[in-house]
mmCIF file of C-alpha atoms and ligand atoms in Angstrom:
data_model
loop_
_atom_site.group_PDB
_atom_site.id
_atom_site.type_symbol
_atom_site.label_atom_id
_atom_site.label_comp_id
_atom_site.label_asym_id
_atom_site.label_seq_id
_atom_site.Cartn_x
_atom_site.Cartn_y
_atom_site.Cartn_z
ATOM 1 C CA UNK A 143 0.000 0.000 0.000
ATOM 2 C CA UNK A 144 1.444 3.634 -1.004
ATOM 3 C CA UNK A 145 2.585 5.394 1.964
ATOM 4 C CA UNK A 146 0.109 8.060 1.464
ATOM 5 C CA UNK A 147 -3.724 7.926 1.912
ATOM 6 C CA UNK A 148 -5.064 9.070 -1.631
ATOM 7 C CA UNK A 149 -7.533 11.340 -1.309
ATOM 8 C CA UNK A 150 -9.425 9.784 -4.758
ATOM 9 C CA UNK A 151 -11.486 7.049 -3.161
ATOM 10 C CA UNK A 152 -11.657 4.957 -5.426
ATOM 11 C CA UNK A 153 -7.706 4.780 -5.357
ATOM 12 C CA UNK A 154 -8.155 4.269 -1.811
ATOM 13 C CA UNK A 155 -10.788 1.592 -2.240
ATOM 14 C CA UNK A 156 -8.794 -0.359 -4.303
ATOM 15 C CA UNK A 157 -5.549 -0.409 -2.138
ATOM 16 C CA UNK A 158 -7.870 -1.272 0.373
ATOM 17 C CA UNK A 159 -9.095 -4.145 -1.477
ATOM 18 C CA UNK A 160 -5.198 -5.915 -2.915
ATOM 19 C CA UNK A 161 -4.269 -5.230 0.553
ATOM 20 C CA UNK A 162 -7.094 -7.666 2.094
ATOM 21 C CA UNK A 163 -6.815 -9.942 -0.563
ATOM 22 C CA UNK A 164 -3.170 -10.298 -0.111
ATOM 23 C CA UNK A 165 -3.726 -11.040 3.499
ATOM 24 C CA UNK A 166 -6.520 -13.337 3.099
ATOM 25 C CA UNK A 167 -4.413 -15.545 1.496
ATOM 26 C CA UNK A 168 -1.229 -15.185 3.534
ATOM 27 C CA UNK A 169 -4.122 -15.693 6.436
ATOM 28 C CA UNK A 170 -5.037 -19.179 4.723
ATOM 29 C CA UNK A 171 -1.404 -19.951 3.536
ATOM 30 C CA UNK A 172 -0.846 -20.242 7.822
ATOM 31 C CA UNK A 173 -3.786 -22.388 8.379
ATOM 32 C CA UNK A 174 -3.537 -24.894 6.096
ATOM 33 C CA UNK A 175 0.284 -25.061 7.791
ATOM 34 C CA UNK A 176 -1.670 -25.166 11.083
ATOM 35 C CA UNK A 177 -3.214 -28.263 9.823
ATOM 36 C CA UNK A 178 -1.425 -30.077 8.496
ATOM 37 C CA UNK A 179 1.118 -29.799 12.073
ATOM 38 C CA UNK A 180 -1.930 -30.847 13.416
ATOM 39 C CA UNK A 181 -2.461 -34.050 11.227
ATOM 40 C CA UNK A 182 -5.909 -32.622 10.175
ATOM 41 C CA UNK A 183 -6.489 -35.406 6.830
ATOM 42 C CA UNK A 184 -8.640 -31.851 5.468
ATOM 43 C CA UNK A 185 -6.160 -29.541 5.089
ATOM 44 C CA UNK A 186 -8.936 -26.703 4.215
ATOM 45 C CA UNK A 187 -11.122 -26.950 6.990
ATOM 46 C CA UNK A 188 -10.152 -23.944 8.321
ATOM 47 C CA UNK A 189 -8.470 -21.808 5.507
ATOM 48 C CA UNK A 190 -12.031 -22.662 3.555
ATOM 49 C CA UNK A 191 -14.349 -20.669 6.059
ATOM 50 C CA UNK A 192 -12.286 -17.640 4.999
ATOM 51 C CA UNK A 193 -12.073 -18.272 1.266
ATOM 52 C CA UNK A 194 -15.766 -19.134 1.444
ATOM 53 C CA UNK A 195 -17.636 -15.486 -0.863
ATOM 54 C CA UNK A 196 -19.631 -15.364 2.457
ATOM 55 C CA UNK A 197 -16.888 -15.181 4.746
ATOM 56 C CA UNK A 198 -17.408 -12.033 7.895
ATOM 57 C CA UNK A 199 -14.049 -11.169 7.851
ATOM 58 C CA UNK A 200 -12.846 -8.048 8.334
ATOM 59 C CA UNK A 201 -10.472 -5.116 8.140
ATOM 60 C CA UNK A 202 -9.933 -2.771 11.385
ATOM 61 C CA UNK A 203 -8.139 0.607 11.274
ATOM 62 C CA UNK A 204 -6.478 1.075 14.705
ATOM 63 C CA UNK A 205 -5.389 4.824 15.316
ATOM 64 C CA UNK A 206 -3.885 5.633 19.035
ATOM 65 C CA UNK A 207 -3.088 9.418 19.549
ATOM 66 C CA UNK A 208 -0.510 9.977 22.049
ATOM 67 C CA UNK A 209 -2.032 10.712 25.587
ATOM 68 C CA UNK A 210 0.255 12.813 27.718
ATOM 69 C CA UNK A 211 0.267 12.836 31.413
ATOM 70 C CA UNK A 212 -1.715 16.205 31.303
ATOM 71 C CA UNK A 213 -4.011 15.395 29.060
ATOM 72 C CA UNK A 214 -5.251 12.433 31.193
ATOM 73 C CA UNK A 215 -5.256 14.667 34.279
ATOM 74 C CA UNK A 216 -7.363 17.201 32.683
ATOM 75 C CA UNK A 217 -9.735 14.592 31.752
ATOM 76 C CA UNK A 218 -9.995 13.042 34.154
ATOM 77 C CA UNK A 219 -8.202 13.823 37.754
ATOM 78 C CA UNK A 220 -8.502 10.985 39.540
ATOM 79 C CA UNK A 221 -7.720 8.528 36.701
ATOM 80 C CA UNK A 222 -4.106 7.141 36.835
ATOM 81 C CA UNK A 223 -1.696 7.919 34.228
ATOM 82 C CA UNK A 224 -1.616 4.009 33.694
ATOM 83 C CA UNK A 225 -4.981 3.525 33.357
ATOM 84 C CA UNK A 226 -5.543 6.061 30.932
ATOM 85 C CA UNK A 227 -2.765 4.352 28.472
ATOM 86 C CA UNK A 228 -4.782 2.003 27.637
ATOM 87 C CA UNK A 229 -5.972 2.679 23.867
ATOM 88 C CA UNK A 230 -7.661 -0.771 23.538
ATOM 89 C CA UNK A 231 -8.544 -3.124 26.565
ATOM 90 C CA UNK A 232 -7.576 -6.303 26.934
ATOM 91 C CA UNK A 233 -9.613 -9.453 24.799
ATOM 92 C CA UNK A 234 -9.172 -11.934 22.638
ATOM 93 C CA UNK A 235 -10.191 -11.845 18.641
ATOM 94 C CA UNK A 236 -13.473 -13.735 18.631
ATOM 95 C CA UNK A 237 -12.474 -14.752 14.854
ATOM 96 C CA UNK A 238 -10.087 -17.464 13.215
ATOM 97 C CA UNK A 239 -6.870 -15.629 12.749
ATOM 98 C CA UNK A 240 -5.497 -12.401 12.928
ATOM 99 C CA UNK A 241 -3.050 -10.454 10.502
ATOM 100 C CA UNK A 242 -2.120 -7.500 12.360
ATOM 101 C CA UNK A 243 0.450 -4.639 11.190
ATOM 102 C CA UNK A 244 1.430 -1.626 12.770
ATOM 103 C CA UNK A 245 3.976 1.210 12.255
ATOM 104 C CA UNK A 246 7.100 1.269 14.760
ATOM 105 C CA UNK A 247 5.273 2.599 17.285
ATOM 106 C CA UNK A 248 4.967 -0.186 20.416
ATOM 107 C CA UNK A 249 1.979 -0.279 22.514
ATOM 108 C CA UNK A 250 1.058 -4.054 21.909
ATOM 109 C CA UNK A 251 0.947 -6.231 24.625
ATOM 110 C CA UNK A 252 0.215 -9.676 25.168
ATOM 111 C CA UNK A 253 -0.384 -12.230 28.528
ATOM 112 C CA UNK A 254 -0.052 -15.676 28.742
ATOM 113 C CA UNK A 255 -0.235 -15.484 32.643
ATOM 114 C CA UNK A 256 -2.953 -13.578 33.835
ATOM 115 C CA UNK A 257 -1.916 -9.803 34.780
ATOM 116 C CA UNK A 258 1.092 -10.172 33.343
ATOM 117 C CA UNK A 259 1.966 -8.124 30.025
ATOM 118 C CA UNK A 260 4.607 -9.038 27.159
ATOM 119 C CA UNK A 261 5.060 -6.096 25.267
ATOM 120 C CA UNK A 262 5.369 -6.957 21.197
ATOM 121 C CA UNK A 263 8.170 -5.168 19.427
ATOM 122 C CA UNK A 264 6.951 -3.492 16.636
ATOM 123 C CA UNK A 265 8.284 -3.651 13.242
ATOM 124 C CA UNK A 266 6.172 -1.876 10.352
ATOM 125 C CA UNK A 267 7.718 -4.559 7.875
ATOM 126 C CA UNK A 268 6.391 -7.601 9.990
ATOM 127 C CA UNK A 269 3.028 -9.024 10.426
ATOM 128 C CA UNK A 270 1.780 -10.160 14.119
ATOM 129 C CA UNK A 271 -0.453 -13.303 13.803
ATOM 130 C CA UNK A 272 -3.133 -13.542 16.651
ATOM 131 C CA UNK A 273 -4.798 -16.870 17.191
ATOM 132 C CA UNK A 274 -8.350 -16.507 17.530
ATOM 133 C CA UNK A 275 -11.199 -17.598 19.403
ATOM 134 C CA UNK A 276 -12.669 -19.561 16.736
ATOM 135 C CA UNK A 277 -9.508 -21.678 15.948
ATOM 136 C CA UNK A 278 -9.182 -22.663 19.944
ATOM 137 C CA UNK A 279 -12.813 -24.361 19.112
ATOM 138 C CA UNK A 280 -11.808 -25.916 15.937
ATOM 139 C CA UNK A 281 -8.705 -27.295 17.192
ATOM 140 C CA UNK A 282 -10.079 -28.125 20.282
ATOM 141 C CA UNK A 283 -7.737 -25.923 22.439
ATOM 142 C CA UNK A 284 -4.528 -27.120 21.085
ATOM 143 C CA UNK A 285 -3.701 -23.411 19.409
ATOM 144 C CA UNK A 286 -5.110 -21.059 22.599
ATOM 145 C CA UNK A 287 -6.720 -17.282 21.258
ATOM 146 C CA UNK A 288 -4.139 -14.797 22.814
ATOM 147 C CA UNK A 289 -4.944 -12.311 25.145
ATOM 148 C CA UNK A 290 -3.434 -8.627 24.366
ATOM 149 C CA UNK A 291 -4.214 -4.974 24.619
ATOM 150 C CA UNK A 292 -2.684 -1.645 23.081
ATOM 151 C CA UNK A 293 -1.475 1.146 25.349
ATOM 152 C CA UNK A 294 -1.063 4.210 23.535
ATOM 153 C CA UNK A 295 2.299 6.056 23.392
ATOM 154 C CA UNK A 296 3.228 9.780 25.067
ATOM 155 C CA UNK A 297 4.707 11.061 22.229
ATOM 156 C CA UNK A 298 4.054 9.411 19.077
ATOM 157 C CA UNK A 299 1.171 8.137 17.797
ATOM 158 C CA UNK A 300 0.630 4.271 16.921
ATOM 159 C CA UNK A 301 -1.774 2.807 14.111
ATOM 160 C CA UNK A 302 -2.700 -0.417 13.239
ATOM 161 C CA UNK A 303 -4.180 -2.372 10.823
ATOM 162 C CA UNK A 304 -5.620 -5.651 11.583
ATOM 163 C CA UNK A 305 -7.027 -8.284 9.460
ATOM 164 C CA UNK A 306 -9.337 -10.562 10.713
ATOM 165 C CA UNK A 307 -10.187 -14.101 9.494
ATOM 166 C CA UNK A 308 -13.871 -14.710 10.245
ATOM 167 C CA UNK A 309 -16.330 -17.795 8.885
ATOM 168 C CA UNK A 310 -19.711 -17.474 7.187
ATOM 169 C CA UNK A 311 -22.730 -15.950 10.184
ATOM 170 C CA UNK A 312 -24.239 -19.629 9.376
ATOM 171 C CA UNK A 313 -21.056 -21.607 9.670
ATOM 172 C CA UNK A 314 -20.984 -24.504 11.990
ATOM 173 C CA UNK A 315 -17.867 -24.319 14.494
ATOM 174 C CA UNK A 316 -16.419 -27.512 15.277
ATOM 175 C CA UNK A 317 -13.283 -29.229 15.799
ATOM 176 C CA UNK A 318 -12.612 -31.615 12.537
ATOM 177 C CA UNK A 319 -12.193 -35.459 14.209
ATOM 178 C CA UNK A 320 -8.581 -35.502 13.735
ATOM 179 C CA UNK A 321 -7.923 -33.840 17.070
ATOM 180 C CA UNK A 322 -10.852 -35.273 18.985
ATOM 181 C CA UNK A 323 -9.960 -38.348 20.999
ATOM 182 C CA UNK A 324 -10.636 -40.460 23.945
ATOM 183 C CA UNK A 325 -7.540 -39.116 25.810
ATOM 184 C CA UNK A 326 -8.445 -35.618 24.363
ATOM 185 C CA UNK A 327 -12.419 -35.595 24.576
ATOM 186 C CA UNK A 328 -13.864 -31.769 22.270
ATOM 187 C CA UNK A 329 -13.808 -29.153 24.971
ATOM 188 C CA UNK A 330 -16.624 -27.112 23.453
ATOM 189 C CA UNK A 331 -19.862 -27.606 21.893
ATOM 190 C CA UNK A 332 -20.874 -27.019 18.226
ATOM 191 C CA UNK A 333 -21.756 -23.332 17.646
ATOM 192 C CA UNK A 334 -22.583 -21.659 15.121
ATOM 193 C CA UNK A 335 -20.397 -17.949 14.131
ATOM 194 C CA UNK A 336 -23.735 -15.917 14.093
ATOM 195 C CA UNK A 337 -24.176 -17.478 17.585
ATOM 196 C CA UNK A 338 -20.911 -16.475 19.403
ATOM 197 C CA UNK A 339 -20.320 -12.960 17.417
ATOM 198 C CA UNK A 340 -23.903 -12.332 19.409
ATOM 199 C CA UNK A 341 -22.243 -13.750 22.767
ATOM 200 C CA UNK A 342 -19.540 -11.775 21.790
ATOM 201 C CA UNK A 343 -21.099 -8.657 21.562
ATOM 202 C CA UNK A 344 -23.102 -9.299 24.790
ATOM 203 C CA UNK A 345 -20.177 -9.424 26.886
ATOM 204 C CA UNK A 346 -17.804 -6.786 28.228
ATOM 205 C CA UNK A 347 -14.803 -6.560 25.701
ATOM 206 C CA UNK A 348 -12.272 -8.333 28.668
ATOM 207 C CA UNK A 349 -14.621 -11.316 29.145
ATOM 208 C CA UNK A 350 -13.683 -15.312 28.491
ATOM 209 C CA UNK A 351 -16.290 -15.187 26.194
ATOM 210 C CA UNK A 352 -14.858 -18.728 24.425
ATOM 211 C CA UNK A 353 -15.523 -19.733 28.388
ATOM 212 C CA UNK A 354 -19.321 -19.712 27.422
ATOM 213 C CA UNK A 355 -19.392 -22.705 25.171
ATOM 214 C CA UNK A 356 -16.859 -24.633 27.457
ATOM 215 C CA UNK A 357 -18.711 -28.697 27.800
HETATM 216 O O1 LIG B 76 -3.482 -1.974 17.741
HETATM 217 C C1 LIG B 76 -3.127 -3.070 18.133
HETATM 218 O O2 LIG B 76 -1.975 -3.428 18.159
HETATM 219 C C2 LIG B 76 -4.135 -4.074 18.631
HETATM 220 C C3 LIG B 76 -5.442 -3.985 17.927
HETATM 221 C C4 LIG B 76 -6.360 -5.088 18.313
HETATM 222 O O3 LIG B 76 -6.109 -5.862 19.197
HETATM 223 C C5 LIG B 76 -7.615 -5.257 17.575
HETATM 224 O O4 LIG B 76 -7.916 -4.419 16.694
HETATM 225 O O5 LIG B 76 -8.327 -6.252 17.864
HETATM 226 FE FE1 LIG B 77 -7.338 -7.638 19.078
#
């Protein structure tokens, strides 16, 4: 994508476009490598929810001015400076996969351990892959949806772009029978993608909304 935003929108429309399209496939490129690490005999089951014309996937435009120490006091005064950093509170992506760019500002954070925050380098030429709610169901668990937030920066400001692999609304969810035994019995129950973007949307942003659908 050009550097600049054009202002002719159909210019902008179609960067738009290659630039989904491009990461659609890099997005589906990744999961059929998921599967196949997985032994999943169906190599598509998850890239085809994606590919399929109906797919809900979308494309986010993340822009995080920088918030100085004044400006949260004047806001608000008894709000911490820390508390006011943060540009986007913590969740997981309710979708399949994530493709998520950013320019070098930093201000992503993930936790494996709960209250605990890894911040992600950033690196405009790199692409940060998020495992998604939907792909813990259909690999029952073995690939975990990441939690993460975005703090915004004092001084410069940070914007992302983030991809996000979704299925059809009437898509069943389930995990193919390649990673379903006895010693590893499905952890949640079929659902369709209309039915948890509705949980999804129900629920405060920070919830375990996967937690929901746990058997
Ligand atoms: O801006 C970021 O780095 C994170 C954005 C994000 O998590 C999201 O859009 O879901
Ligand atoms: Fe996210």
């Amino acid at each position: 994508m050009s550097k600049n935003i054009s202002n002719d929108p159909s210019k902008f429309s179609s960067s738009v476009s290659g630039y989904t399209e491009a990461v659609r496939e890099l997005a589906c490129e990744i999961l059929e490598l998921m599967a196949e690490g997985l032994g999943v005999h169906d190599t598509l089951v998850f890239s085809s929810l994606i590919r399929d014309l109906d797919s809900d996937s979308i494309l986010r435009l993340n822009h995080y001015p920088p918030i100085t120490i004044r400006d949260c006091k004047d806001r608000d005064r008894s709000s911490t400076y820390n508390h006011s950093s943060v540009g986007f509170g913590e969740h997981t992506d309710p979708q399949i996969l994530t493709i998520l760019r950013s320019n070098d500002v930093g201000g992503l954070q993930i936790s494996l351990q709960d209250g605990v925050w890894i911040p992600v380098t950033p690196d405009p030429s790199a692409f940060c892959v998020n495992v998604g709610d939907v792909l813990e169901v259909m690999t029952n668990g073995r690939f975990s949806s990441v939690r993460h937030r975005a703090m915004t920066n004092s001084s410069k400001p940070r914007m992302s772009m983030a991809y996000f692999g979704a299925p059809p609304l009437n898509a069943w969810i389930v995990a193919p029978p390649d990673v379903v035994t006895p010693q590893r019995p499905s952890l949640y129950r079929p659902l369709t993608w209309a039915e948890y973007k509705k949980a999804t949307y129900s629920l405060r942003l920070g919830a375990t909304r996967i937690g929901l659908f746990r058997k």
